[in-house]
Amino acid sequence: AAVAIFTGKANCPYYAKAELLADYLQANLPNFRVHKITQHPDKWEQWLHDICEMNGWEHGQSPIIWRELLDRGGKGQLLGGLNDFLQYAQQYYGITSMMLTEEMLDIAEENLQAHLETVKEDEEVKSLIKPMQIWITSASAPICYQLIPLLANGEVFGMTTEISIHLLDTDQFKEILCSTVMEAEDMAFPLLRSISEHTEIDQAFIEADVIIVLDDVLLNLEVQSLENYIREVSEICQVYAPLIEKNAKSEVRVISSGKTFTNLKAMMIMTYGPSIKPENIIAVATSWESAAKAMLARKLNMDTSGVKDVIVWGNVTGSNYIDLSHAKLYGYDSAIRGPANFQRPLLNMIYDSEWIHSEFLSAQSSLSSRVCHCAGMLPAHAVASVLRYWYHGSPSEEIISVGVLSEGQFCVPEGIIFSMPVRFQNGNWEVMTELEINETTQKVLGRLAHELIQEKLVALKEIKEMHPYEAE
């Protein structure tokens, strides 16, 4: 049995006329069979060149039509273009097409839209087949152990997105990585396509969609100076950033977390990896945010989920400021009741201002102690939450604190990673510059920025000393 192959540019009106006549013939003739191949206009020229070269044909426009003696697999016999096909239909079957030019153009437009939809659907199916690649550095850390189930259960990236997790650490932690891999495999998460351990740094971040940087230094200022620790962090990032540029996907998202130098790690990856999109590198501040909400809820004897819009400013794992001036309470049990969306300013409900300054905001407060000494569950939840917001949007009107590259918002100097209020929408984030901050907060932000500028200057000084010509 012979089959007629019709192929042309998706937006070509002559292709539209040929395929409609072909459809009519197929519907009305028992032995006339059609197979259509629609090509995107941008790919048409190359495709036509290749098919003609392969078959030894000469043909220069859309459509091209040929017959195959076996079902899409035998030797092809070129019929030609639209006019050749009209002549063939008239001669063999006594049928001609009366389609008007306007109809041809309309159908050509419909063909193009249908083709684009098909391509989009194909890409979506392929994205489901090819899992999202997630790399975690310093993966022997307890936070990683807690993070894996949160990433693999589908709540972060969606219940239809398969993931592959890559655990990266030095050779001395290989045994821990292997046992983590085995345990994760035994949990048989439906969406976890694969999990693997890596100790070869050259192979790091291949095809990465997401990179979670957990590297920490054990701070002991009696043993080493702060400058030495900053150099250590800088050297880690100096290794990672070029590998991210070389091996990861161009849209890779980098999340900095950990107990020390969270902002600086993000800043140095940005510095050493200039081709990584700056908006795709963020530092997580959510541990402080959620711990602060829990502490406030305990003070007010209410559910933690009712405390919203606590802002973390500044250096996430250094000098930061927990700002309650925008904080709100929902579902607070008091004499005044309202609907579920009824909210009250938190500062109006806490009359014990001394508690706020001595217990809550002081550097030695139990809040600092709780965040800095947590075993991993809290920071793992923080990373998972931020990733979920980044991919699926944060709750509308709710404030999320994230360390991002400052562009002068809230009078914070440009060029430092500074934690500030953002909202996540459509796969992006934006700083909530519409928030008004009082004079006291403004002064605090100036002090916090100074620390980060000094940290950056020390790191850049180290770069200059190690690579004097590159730094210039």
C-alpha angles and dihedrals in degrees: 000000000000123000126196115224115209119189133166148132112303092234097043114120091202090056088050091054093046095049093048091053089046090052090052092050093047092050094049105034120065096211101038111102128180135201118185128203114188117197129200110250091241093055098040101091094051093043092050091048092051096047092048093048092049093051099034093244131145114217130138112185147045127305113037116188130188140163125236117204093210125042102287095315111069132088111304123232112202115230095177132221135331097295092048090052093047088052091047092051092047094046099045103029105018090236126130135181121243095183114147124230092247091055090048092054093047092050091045089056091048089049091053093050092046091049092050090050091051091049090049092050090049091052091049091051090048090050088055090049094047109060125227110260115228122184123194119193124209084021096173088074117111091240090064091053089054093042100056097071090046091054095042100049093073099244095107104047100017137273093272099049117096117206139202115207122206118195114205126191141128123289093258090068096047093111093054090048092050093051090047090051092050093048093048090049090050090056087064098211107194092222098045102096093178144343123199141173124233130191099162105095094199090065094051124128097008109174090347118179093178130021120192111196111204100163114140137179120219102241115218110153091187089066102036137015121251089247091060092052090049088052090052092053091045092053092051091052091045088062096042103044100061090045090052089051092048103040111022128081116271092247094048116152117219122201121192116205138151139097100286138044095354093156094043093052090054090046094050094047086053091048097047094037105049093165093058108097107255092217088058094062117078140160119226118237098165095106090067091042095053095040090051091050091050092050092049091047091053090050091050094040093234142119113287092225089066093064110088141170102027105160126214112203130191132356106015096206096025130040106349134160125223105214116202097173092101097034117126136193124221122192094009110169107234142121091283115068130186143164122295092273093050108119136182131200108262095220090059089059100047106070094171099089091166089062090053092054101036104033103022111032103028118107091240093048123132087248091065090046094050095049097042096047101041116128098227110282094095098048091042090055089047093054092045092049094050092048091050091050091047093054101034106021131258122266108287116264091006120126120232121186117222134164106243137161108281118234095181099285114156087010090288109150115258124253103039130102103246128174111239140150116287140165124217119222135161094353094310138084131224131194112246094235091164090076113105117223125197128237094259092055090046091057091048091051089054090055093046092049090052091060092051093047090052091048090051092047092052090049092048090048088055090051090051092050093049096041109018095174096044092051091055 
